[in-house]
């Protein structure tokens, strides 16, 4: 456990205000977890649909990952790949 983490004993009590905030955090997290599950299922369906139309899902995932990258970072990565590939050819 971290040194700055609060420690609690069986004698500790959470105040009414803190209980309300705790409940609020838990409910928000639960809603977001539900939303995440729905989005995850939707993504699976879209990938399955694309696969059904003949697209390579592995490549689609790579394309999505690449499109998320910063353009400068993507250019730097491509340059490093080219450098490594040319070193292997020589």
PDB file of N, CA and C in Angstrom:
ATOM      1  N   UNK A   1       0.835  -1.177   0.000  1.00  0.00           N
ATOM      2  CA  UNK A   1       0.000   0.000   0.000  1.00  0.00           C
ATOM      3  C   UNK A   1       0.879   1.239   0.000  1.00  0.00           C
ATOM      4  N   UNK A   2       0.464   2.311  -0.652  1.00  0.00           N
ATOM      5  CA  UNK A   2       1.250   3.536  -0.733  1.00  0.00           C
ATOM      6  C   UNK A   2       1.326   4.201   0.639  1.00  0.00           C
ATOM      7  N   UNK A   3       2.448   4.895   0.876  1.00  0.00           N
ATOM      8  CA  UNK A   3       2.658   5.546   2.174  1.00  0.00           C
ATOM      9  C   UNK A   3       1.642   6.645   2.451  1.00  0.00           C
ATOM     10  N   UNK A   4       1.172   7.321   1.392  1.00  0.00           N
ATOM     11  CA  UNK A   4       0.239   8.418   1.592  1.00  0.00           C
ATOM     12  C   UNK A   4      -1.226   7.976   1.527  1.00  0.00           C
ATOM     13  N   UNK A   5      -1.470   6.695   1.394  1.00  0.00           N
ATOM     14  CA  UNK A   5      -2.837   6.178   1.336  1.00  0.00           C
ATOM     15  C   UNK A   5      -3.446   6.218   2.737  1.00  0.00           C
ATOM     16  N   UNK A   6      -4.703   6.633   2.833  1.00  0.00           N
ATOM     17  CA  UNK A   6      -5.342   6.653   4.153  1.00  0.00           C
ATOM     18  C   UNK A   6      -5.542   5.235   4.663  1.00  0.00           C
ATOM     19  N   UNK A   7      -5.437   5.085   5.970  1.00  0.00           N
ATOM     20  CA  UNK A   7      -5.700   3.772   6.556  1.00  0.00           C
ATOM     21  C   UNK A   7      -6.975   3.863   7.377  1.00  0.00           C
ATOM     22  N   UNK A   8      -7.714   2.800   7.390  1.00  0.00           N
ATOM     23  CA  UNK A   8      -8.988   2.773   8.095  1.00  0.00           C
ATOM     24  C   UNK A   8      -9.009   1.595   9.047  1.00  0.00           C
ATOM     25  N   UNK A   9      -9.703   1.782  10.145  1.00  0.00           N
ATOM     26  CA  UNK A   9      -9.905   0.673  11.079  1.00  0.00           C
ATOM     27  C   UNK A   9     -11.396   0.474  11.252  1.00  0.00           C
ATOM     28  N   UNK A  10     -11.777  -0.546  11.975  1.00  0.00           N
ATOM     29  CA  UNK A  10     -13.200  -0.824  12.186  1.00  0.00           C
ATOM     30  C   UNK A  10     -13.878   0.281  12.994  1.00  0.00           C
ATOM     31  N   UNK A  11     -13.091   1.124  13.664  1.00  0.00           N
ATOM     32  CA  UNK A  11     -13.653   2.227  14.451  1.00  0.00           C
ATOM     33  C   UNK A  11     -13.917   3.467  13.608  1.00  0.00           C
ATOM     34  N   UNK A  12     -13.370   3.508  12.374  1.00  0.00           N
ATOM     35  CA  UNK A  12     -13.546   4.670  11.514  1.00  0.00           C
ATOM     36  C   UNK A  12     -14.970   4.720  10.977  1.00  0.00           C
ATOM     37  N   UNK A  13     -15.456   5.945  10.773  1.00  0.00           N
ATOM     38  CA  UNK A  13     -16.806   6.161  10.276  1.00  0.00           C
ATOM     39  C   UNK A  13     -16.715   7.126   9.105  1.00  0.00           C
ATOM     40  N   UNK A  14     -17.466   6.839   8.070  1.00  0.00           N
ATOM     41  CA  UNK A  14     -17.540   7.750   6.930  1.00  0.00           C
ATOM     42  C   UNK A  14     -18.709   8.679   7.174  1.00  0.00           C
ATOM     43  N   UNK A  15     -18.460   9.969   7.087  1.00  0.00           N
ATOM     44  CA  UNK A  15     -19.506  10.956   7.338  1.00  0.00           C
ATOM     45  C   UNK A  15     -20.592  10.865   6.275  1.00  0.00           C
ATOM     46  N   UNK A  16     -21.724  11.446   6.569  1.00  0.00           N
ATOM     47  CA  UNK A  16     -22.852  11.429   5.631  1.00  0.00           C
ATOM     48  C   UNK A  16     -22.485  12.025   4.292  1.00  0.00           C
ATOM     49  N   UNK A  17     -21.755  13.157   4.324  1.00  0.00           N
ATOM     50  CA  UNK A  17     -21.359  13.810   3.076  1.00  0.00           C
ATOM     51  C   UNK A  17     -20.409  12.902   2.285  1.00  0.00           C
ATOM     52  N   UNK A  18     -19.461  12.282   2.984  1.00  0.00           N
ATOM     53  CA  UNK A  18     -18.519  11.393   2.306  1.00  0.00           C
ATOM     54  C   UNK A  18     -19.229  10.155   1.769  1.00  0.00           C
ATOM     55  N   UNK A  19     -20.226   9.665   2.499  1.00  0.00           N
ATOM     56  CA  UNK A  19     -21.001   8.514   2.021  1.00  0.00           C
ATOM     57  C   UNK A  19     -21.710   8.866   0.727  1.00  0.00           C
ATOM     58  N   UNK A  20     -22.268  10.068   0.691  1.00  0.00           N
ATOM     59  CA  UNK A  20     -22.956  10.517  -0.521  1.00  0.00           C
ATOM     60  C   UNK A  20     -22.013  10.615  -1.702  1.00  0.00           C
ATOM     61  N   UNK A  21     -20.805  11.175  -1.471  1.00  0.00           N
ATOM     62  CA  UNK A  21     -19.822  11.290  -2.549  1.00  0.00           C
ATOM     63  C   UNK A  21     -19.360   9.902  -3.003  1.00  0.00           C
ATOM     64  N   UNK A  22     -19.135   9.008  -2.032  1.00  0.00           N
ATOM     65  CA  UNK A  22     -18.708   7.640  -2.355  1.00  0.00           C
ATOM     66  C   UNK A  22     -19.756   6.945  -3.220  1.00  0.00           C
ATOM     67  N   UNK A  23     -21.011   7.065  -2.809  1.00  0.00           N
ATOM     68  CA  UNK A  23     -22.104   6.441  -3.562  1.00  0.00           C
ATOM     69  C   UNK A  23     -22.168   7.027  -4.968  1.00  0.00           C
ATOM     70  N   UNK A  24     -21.974   8.327  -5.085  1.00  0.00           N
ATOM     71  CA  UNK A  24     -21.996   8.991  -6.383  1.00  0.00           C
ATOM     72  C   UNK A  24     -20.883   8.467  -7.287  1.00  0.00           C
ATOM     73  N   UNK A  25     -19.665   8.341  -6.734  1.00  0.00           N
ATOM     74  CA  UNK A  25     -18.554   7.805  -7.521  1.00  0.00           C
ATOM     75  C   UNK A  25     -18.837   6.381  -7.979  1.00  0.00           C
ATOM     76  N   UNK A  26     -19.307   5.552  -7.065  1.00  0.00           N
ATOM     77  CA  UNK A  26     -19.586   4.152  -7.399  1.00  0.00           C
ATOM     78  C   UNK A  26     -20.644   4.056  -8.488  1.00  0.00           C
ATOM     79  N   UNK A  27     -21.711   4.828  -8.371  1.00  0.00           N
ATOM     80  CA  UNK A  27     -22.778   4.790  -9.380  1.00  0.00           C
ATOM     81  C   UNK A  27     -22.285   5.272 -10.737  1.00  0.00           C
ATOM     82  N   UNK A  28     -21.451   6.319 -10.746  1.00  0.00           N
ATOM     83  CA  UNK A  28     -20.891   6.807 -12.013  1.00  0.00           C
ATOM     84  C   UNK A  28     -19.999   5.748 -12.651  1.00  0.00           C
ATOM     85  N   UNK A  29     -19.167   5.109 -11.832  1.00  0.00           N
ATOM     86  CA  UNK A  29     -18.277   4.061 -12.344  1.00  0.00           C
ATOM     87  C   UNK A  29     -19.097   2.908 -12.912  1.00  0.00           C
ATOM     88  N   UNK A  30     -20.144   2.512 -12.207  1.00  0.00           N
ATOM     89  CA  UNK A  30     -20.997   1.416 -12.686  1.00  0.00           C
ATOM     90  C   UNK A  30     -21.650   1.760 -14.021  1.00  0.00           C
ATOM     91  N   UNK A  31     -22.138   3.003 -14.164  1.00  0.00           N
ATOM     92  CA  UNK A  31     -22.747   3.430 -15.432  1.00  0.00           C
ATOM     93  C   UNK A  31     -21.719   3.409 -16.563  1.00  0.00           C
ATOM     94  N   UNK A  32     -20.517   3.898 -16.264  1.00  0.00           N
ATOM     95  CA  UNK A  32     -19.472   3.912 -17.285  1.00  0.00           C
ATOM     96  C   UNK A  32     -19.048   2.495 -17.671  1.00  0.00           C
ATOM     97  N   UNK A  33     -18.995   1.587 -16.701  1.00  0.00           N
ATOM     98  CA  UNK A  33     -18.677   0.186 -17.008  1.00  0.00           C
ATOM     99  C   UNK A  33     -19.748  -0.420 -17.912  1.00  0.00           C
ATOM    100  N   UNK A  34     -21.012  -0.094 -17.663  1.00  0.00           N
ATOM    101  CA  UNK A  34     -22.094  -0.575 -18.524  1.00  0.00           C
ATOM    102  C   UNK A  34     -21.944  -0.006 -19.932  1.00  0.00           C
ATOM    103  N   UNK A  35     -21.650   1.299 -20.009  1.00  0.00           N
ATOM    104  CA  UNK A  35     -21.462   1.942 -21.311  1.00  0.00           C
ATOM    105  C   UNK A  35     -20.290   1.310 -22.060  1.00  0.00           C
ATOM    106  N   UNK A  36     -19.213   1.026 -21.331  1.00  0.00           N
ATOM    107  CA  UNK A  36     -18.030   0.417 -21.932  1.00  0.00           C
ATOM    108  C   UNK A  36     -18.380  -0.953 -22.507  1.00  0.00           C
ATOM    109  N   UNK A  37     -19.193  -1.721 -21.790  1.00  0.00           N
ATOM    110  CA  UNK A  37     -19.591  -3.049 -22.271  1.00  0.00           C
ATOM    111  C   UNK A  37     -20.413  -2.932 -23.552  1.00  0.00           C
ATOM    112  N   UNK A  38     -21.306  -1.947 -23.598  1.00  0.00           N
ATOM    113  CA  UNK A  38     -22.135  -1.738 -24.790  1.00  0.00           C
ATOM    114  C   UNK A  38     -21.255  -1.350 -25.977  1.00  0.00           C
ATOM    115  N   UNK A  39     -20.333  -0.419 -25.758  1.00  0.00           N
ATOM    116  CA  UNK A  39     -19.438   0.018 -26.838  1.00  0.00           C
ATOM    117  C   UNK A  39     -18.561  -1.135 -27.307  1.00  0.00           C
ATOM    118  N   UNK A  40     -18.056  -1.925 -26.368  1.00  0.00           N
ATOM    119  CA  UNK A  40     -17.231  -3.079 -26.723  1.00  0.00           C
ATOM    120  C   UNK A  40     -18.012  -4.054 -27.597  1.00  0.00           C
ATOM    121  N   UNK A  41     -19.253  -4.299 -27.237  1.00  0.00           N
ATOM    122  CA  UNK A  41     -20.097  -5.190 -28.032  1.00  0.00           C
ATOM    123  C   UNK A  41     -20.357  -4.602 -29.418  1.00  0.00           C
ATOM    124  N   UNK A  42     -20.602  -3.292 -29.474  1.00  0.00           N
ATOM    125  CA  UNK A  42     -20.824  -2.633 -30.761  1.00  0.00           C
ATOM    126  C   UNK A  42     -19.594  -2.759 -31.651  1.00  0.00           C
ATOM    127  N   UNK A  43     -18.398  -2.584 -31.074  1.00  0.00           N
ATOM    128  CA  UNK A  43     -17.169  -2.722 -31.850  1.00  0.00           C
ATOM    129  C   UNK A  43     -17.029  -4.135 -32.406  1.00  0.00           C
ATOM    130  N   UNK A  44     -17.322  -5.128 -31.581  1.00  0.00           N
ATOM    131  CA  UNK A  44     -17.249  -6.518 -32.039  1.00  0.00           C
ATOM    132  C   UNK A  44     -18.182  -6.739 -33.224  1.00  0.00           C
ATOM    133  N   UNK A  45     -19.376  -6.169 -33.139  1.00  0.00           N
ATOM    134  CA  UNK A  45     -20.348  -6.336 -34.228  1.00  0.00           C
ATOM    135  C   UNK A  45     -19.863  -5.680 -35.508  1.00  0.00           C
ATOM    136  N   UNK A  46     -19.261  -4.500 -35.394  1.00  0.00           N
ATOM    137  CA  UNK A  46     -18.775  -3.798 -36.588  1.00  0.00           C
ATOM    138  C   UNK A  46     -17.622  -4.577 -37.219  1.00  0.00           C
ATOM    139  N   UNK A  47     -16.689  -5.051 -36.396  1.00  0.00           N
ATOM    140  CA  UNK A  47     -15.589  -5.852 -36.925  1.00  0.00           C
ATOM    141  C   UNK A  47     -16.112  -7.135 -37.571  1.00  0.00           C
ATOM    142  N   UNK A  48     -17.107  -7.771 -36.960  1.00  0.00           N
ATOM    143  CA  UNK A  48     -17.690  -8.986 -37.535  1.00  0.00           C
ATOM    144  C   UNK A  48     -18.356  -8.682 -38.873  1.00  0.00           C
ATOM    145  N   UNK A  49     -19.031  -7.554 -38.948  1.00  0.00           N
ATOM    146  CA  UNK A  49     -19.678  -7.147 -40.203  1.00  0.00           C
ATOM    147  C   UNK A  49     -18.630  -6.903 -41.289  1.00  0.00           C
ATOM    148  N   UNK A  50     -17.557  -6.209 -40.926  1.00  0.00           N
ATOM    149  CA  UNK A  50     -16.485  -5.946 -41.893  1.00  0.00           C
ATOM    150  C   UNK A  50     -15.850  -7.254 -42.358  1.00  0.00           C
ATOM    151  N   UNK A  51     -15.632  -8.171 -41.422  1.00  0.00           N
ATOM    152  CA  UNK A  51     -15.059  -9.473 -41.760  1.00  0.00           C
ATOM    153  C   UNK A  51     -15.992 -10.222 -42.701  1.00  0.00           C
ATOM    154  N   UNK A  52     -17.293 -10.132 -42.454  1.00  0.00           N
ATOM    155  CA  UNK A  52     -18.281 -10.780 -43.302  1.00  0.00           C
ATOM    156  C   UNK A  52     -18.274 -10.249 -44.720  1.00  0.00           C
ATOM    157  N   UNK A  53     -17.801  -9.022 -44.886  1.00  0.00           N
ATOM    158  CA  UNK A  53     -17.714  -8.437 -46.226  1.00  0.00           C
ATOM    159  C   UNK A  53     -16.329  -8.597 -46.827  1.00  0.00           C
ATOM    160  N   UNK A  54     -15.484  -9.406 -46.158  1.00  0.00           N
ATOM    161  CA  UNK A  54     -14.193  -9.741 -46.736  1.00  0.00           C
ATOM    162  C   UNK A  54     -13.015  -8.902 -46.290  1.00  0.00           C
ATOM    163  N   UNK A  55     -13.217  -7.995 -45.353  1.00  0.00           N
ATOM    164  CA  UNK A  55     -12.105  -7.176 -44.882  1.00  0.00           C
ATOM    165  C   UNK A  55     -11.318  -7.925 -43.809  1.00  0.00           C
ATOM    166  N   UNK A  56     -10.009  -7.674 -43.758  1.00  0.00           N
ATOM    167  CA  UNK A  56      -9.117  -8.298 -42.794  1.00  0.00           C
ATOM    168  C   UNK A  56      -9.189  -7.502 -41.486  1.00  0.00           C
ATOM    169  N   UNK A  57      -9.732  -8.116 -40.453  1.00  0.00           N
ATOM    170  CA  UNK A  57      -9.957  -7.434 -39.175  1.00  0.00           C
ATOM    171  C   UNK A  57      -8.638  -7.012 -38.537  1.00  0.00           C
ATOM    172  N   UNK A  58      -7.624  -7.836 -38.649  1.00  0.00           N
ATOM    173  CA  UNK A  58      -6.319  -7.495 -38.066  1.00  0.00           C
ATOM    174  C   UNK A  58      -5.782  -6.199 -38.686  1.00  0.00           C
ATOM    175  N   UNK A  59      -5.930  -6.077 -39.982  1.00  0.00           N
ATOM    176  CA  UNK A  59      -5.468  -4.870 -40.676  1.00  0.00           C
ATOM    177  C   UNK A  59      -6.344  -3.677 -40.302  1.00  0.00           C
ATOM    178  N   UNK A  60      -7.647  -3.895 -40.202  1.00  0.00           N
ATOM    179  CA  UNK A  60      -8.533  -2.802 -39.789  1.00  0.00           C
ATOM    180  C   UNK A  60      -8.121  -2.252 -38.423  1.00  0.00           C
ATOM    181  N   UNK A  61      -7.802  -3.137 -37.486  1.00  0.00           N
ATOM    182  CA  UNK A  61      -7.373  -2.705 -36.152  1.00  0.00           C
ATOM    183  C   UNK A  61      -6.082  -1.898 -36.228  1.00  0.00           C
ATOM    184  N   UNK A  62      -5.153  -2.329 -37.098  1.00  0.00           N
ATOM    185  CA  UNK A  62      -3.907  -1.586 -37.265  1.00  0.00           C
ATOM    186  C   UNK A  62      -4.166  -0.203 -37.849  1.00  0.00           C
ATOM    187  N   UNK A  63      -5.038  -0.140 -38.831  1.00  0.00           N
ATOM    188  CA  UNK A  63      -5.363   1.146 -39.453  1.00  0.00           C
ATOM    189  C   UNK A  63      -5.965   2.095 -38.417  1.00  0.00           C
ATOM    190  N   UNK A  64      -6.868   1.583 -37.592  1.00  0.00           N
ATOM    191  CA  UNK A  64      -7.484   2.418 -36.549  1.00  0.00           C
ATOM    192  C   UNK A  64      -6.410   2.909 -35.579  1.00  0.00           C
ATOM    193  N   UNK A  65      -5.501   2.008 -35.179  1.00  0.00           N
ATOM    194  CA  UNK A  65      -4.432   2.387 -34.256  1.00  0.00           C
ATOM    195  C   UNK A  65      -3.535   3.454 -34.870  1.00  0.00           C
ATOM    196  N   UNK A  66      -3.189   3.281 -36.139  1.00  0.00           N
ATOM    197  CA  UNK A  66      -2.321   4.244 -36.828  1.00  0.00           C
ATOM    198  C   UNK A  66      -3.002   5.601 -36.940  1.00  0.00           C
ATOM    199  N   UNK A  67      -4.289   5.600 -37.268  1.00  0.00           N
ATOM    200  CA  UNK A  67      -5.014   6.869 -37.437  1.00  0.00           C
ATOM    201  C   UNK A  67      -5.147   7.640 -36.126  1.00  0.00           C
ATOM    202  N   UNK A  68      -5.036   6.943 -34.985  1.00  0.00           N
ATOM    203  CA  UNK A  68      -5.091   7.609 -33.683  1.00  0.00           C
ATOM    204  C   UNK A  68      -3.793   8.339 -33.360  1.00  0.00           C
ATOM    205  N   UNK A  69      -2.709   7.896 -33.975  1.00  0.00           N
ATOM    206  CA  UNK A  69      -1.394   8.454 -33.654  1.00  0.00           C
ATOM    207  C   UNK A  69      -1.247   9.884 -34.158  1.00  0.00           C
ATOM    208  N   UNK A  70      -0.436  10.603 -33.458  1.00  0.00           N
ATOM    209  CA  UNK A  70      -0.034  11.942 -33.878  1.00  0.00           C
ATOM    210  C   UNK A  70       0.753  11.804 -35.190  1.00  0.00           C
ATOM    211  N   UNK A  71       0.561  12.729 -36.113  1.00  0.00           N
ATOM    212  CA  UNK A  71       1.212  12.637 -37.430  1.00  0.00           C
ATOM    213  C   UNK A  71       2.731  12.609 -37.301  1.00  0.00           C
ATOM    214  N   UNK A  72       3.293  13.424 -36.425  1.00  0.00           N
ATOM    215  CA  UNK A  72       4.745  13.451 -36.251  1.00  0.00           C
ATOM    216  C   UNK A  72       5.242  12.122 -35.694  1.00  0.00           C
ATOM    217  N   UNK A  73       4.498  11.571 -34.723  1.00  0.00           N
ATOM    218  CA  UNK A  73       4.882  10.293 -34.139  1.00  0.00           C
ATOM    219  C   UNK A  73       4.805   9.194 -35.195  1.00  0.00           C
ATOM    220  N   UNK A  74       3.778   9.248 -36.028  1.00  0.00           N
ATOM    221  CA  UNK A  74       3.616   8.250 -37.079  1.00  0.00           C
ATOM    222  C   UNK A  74       4.776   8.340 -38.071  1.00  0.00           C
ATOM    223  N   UNK A  75       5.167   9.542 -38.445  1.00  0.00           N
ATOM    224  CA  UNK A  75       6.281   9.723 -39.379  1.00  0.00           C
ATOM    225  C   UNK A  75       7.577   9.217 -38.780  1.00  0.00           C
ATOM    226  N   UNK A  76       7.784   9.492 -37.479  1.00  0.00           N
ATOM    227  CA  UNK A  76       8.988   9.033 -36.789  1.00  0.00           C
ATOM    228  C   UNK A  76       9.032   7.502 -36.747  1.00  0.00           C
ATOM    229  N   UNK A  77       7.888   6.887 -36.467  1.00  0.00           N
ATOM    230  CA  UNK A  77       7.822   5.427 -36.415  1.00  0.00           C
ATOM    231  C   UNK A  77       8.104   4.825 -37.790  1.00  0.00           C
ATOM    232  N   UNK A  78       7.529   5.398 -38.828  1.00  0.00           N
ATOM    233  CA  UNK A  78       7.764   4.902 -40.180  1.00  0.00           C
ATOM    234  C   UNK A  78       9.232   5.028 -40.563  1.00  0.00           C
ATOM    235  N   UNK A  79       9.859   6.139 -40.170  1.00  0.00           N
ATOM    236  CA  UNK A  79      11.275   6.343 -40.468  1.00  0.00           C
ATOM    237  C   UNK A  79      12.129   5.296 -39.762  1.00  0.00           C
ATOM    238  N   UNK A  80      11.792   4.982 -38.515  1.00  0.00           N
ATOM    239  CA  UNK A  80      12.539   3.967 -37.770  1.00  0.00           C
ATOM    240  C   UNK A  80      12.359   2.586 -38.401  1.00  0.00           C
ATOM    241  N   UNK A  81      11.156   2.285 -38.831  1.00  0.00           N
ATOM    242  CA  UNK A  81      10.899   0.997 -39.501  1.00  0.00           C
ATOM    243  C   UNK A  81      11.734   0.906 -40.775  1.00  0.00           C
ATOM    244  N   UNK A  82      11.726   1.981 -41.563  1.00  0.00           N
ATOM    245  CA  UNK A  82      12.523   2.002 -42.792  1.00  0.00           C
ATOM    246  C   UNK A  82      14.009   1.820 -42.486  1.00  0.00           C
ATOM    247  N   UNK A  83      14.510   2.485 -41.439  1.00  0.00           N
ATOM    248  CA  UNK A  83      15.914   2.382 -41.059  1.00  0.00           C
ATOM    249  C   UNK A  83      16.251   0.950 -40.672  1.00  0.00           C
ATOM    250  N   UNK A  84      15.422   0.338 -39.846  1.00  0.00           N
ATOM    251  CA  UNK A  84      15.663  -1.046 -39.416  1.00  0.00           C
ATOM    252  C   UNK A  84      15.594  -2.012 -40.596  1.00  0.00           C
ATOM    253  N   UNK A  85      14.617  -1.831 -41.463  1.00  0.00           N
ATOM    254  CA  UNK A  85      14.480  -2.717 -42.623  1.00  0.00           C
ATOM    255  C   UNK A  85      15.695  -2.591 -43.542  1.00  0.00           C
ATOM    256  N   UNK A  86      16.174  -1.364 -43.768  1.00  0.00           N
ATOM    257  CA  UNK A  86      17.340  -1.189 -44.643  1.00  0.00           C
ATOM    258  C   UNK A  86      18.583  -1.781 -44.001  1.00  0.00           C
ATOM    259  N   UNK A  87      18.695  -1.711 -42.673  1.00  0.00           N
ATOM    260  CA  UNK A  87      19.831  -2.311 -41.980  1.00  0.00           C
ATOM    261  C   UNK A  87      19.813  -3.837 -42.122  1.00  0.00           C
ATOM    262  N   UNK A  88      18.660  -4.420 -42.138  1.00  0.00           N
ATOM    263  CA  UNK A  88      18.540  -5.860 -42.280  1.00  0.00           C
ATOM    264  C   UNK A  88      18.845  -6.333 -43.708  1.00  0.00           C
ATOM    265  N   UNK A  89      18.584  -5.471 -44.668  1.00  0.00           N
ATOM    266  CA  UNK A  89      18.813  -5.817 -46.083  1.00  0.00           C
ATOM    267  C   UNK A  89      20.282  -5.734 -46.437  1.00  0.00           C
ATOM    268  N   UNK A  90      21.051  -4.925 -45.701  1.00  0.00           N
ATOM    269  CA  UNK A  90      22.448  -4.659 -46.046  1.00  0.00           C
ATOM    270  C   UNK A  90      23.384  -5.646 -45.601  1.00  0.00           C
TER     271      UNK A  90
END
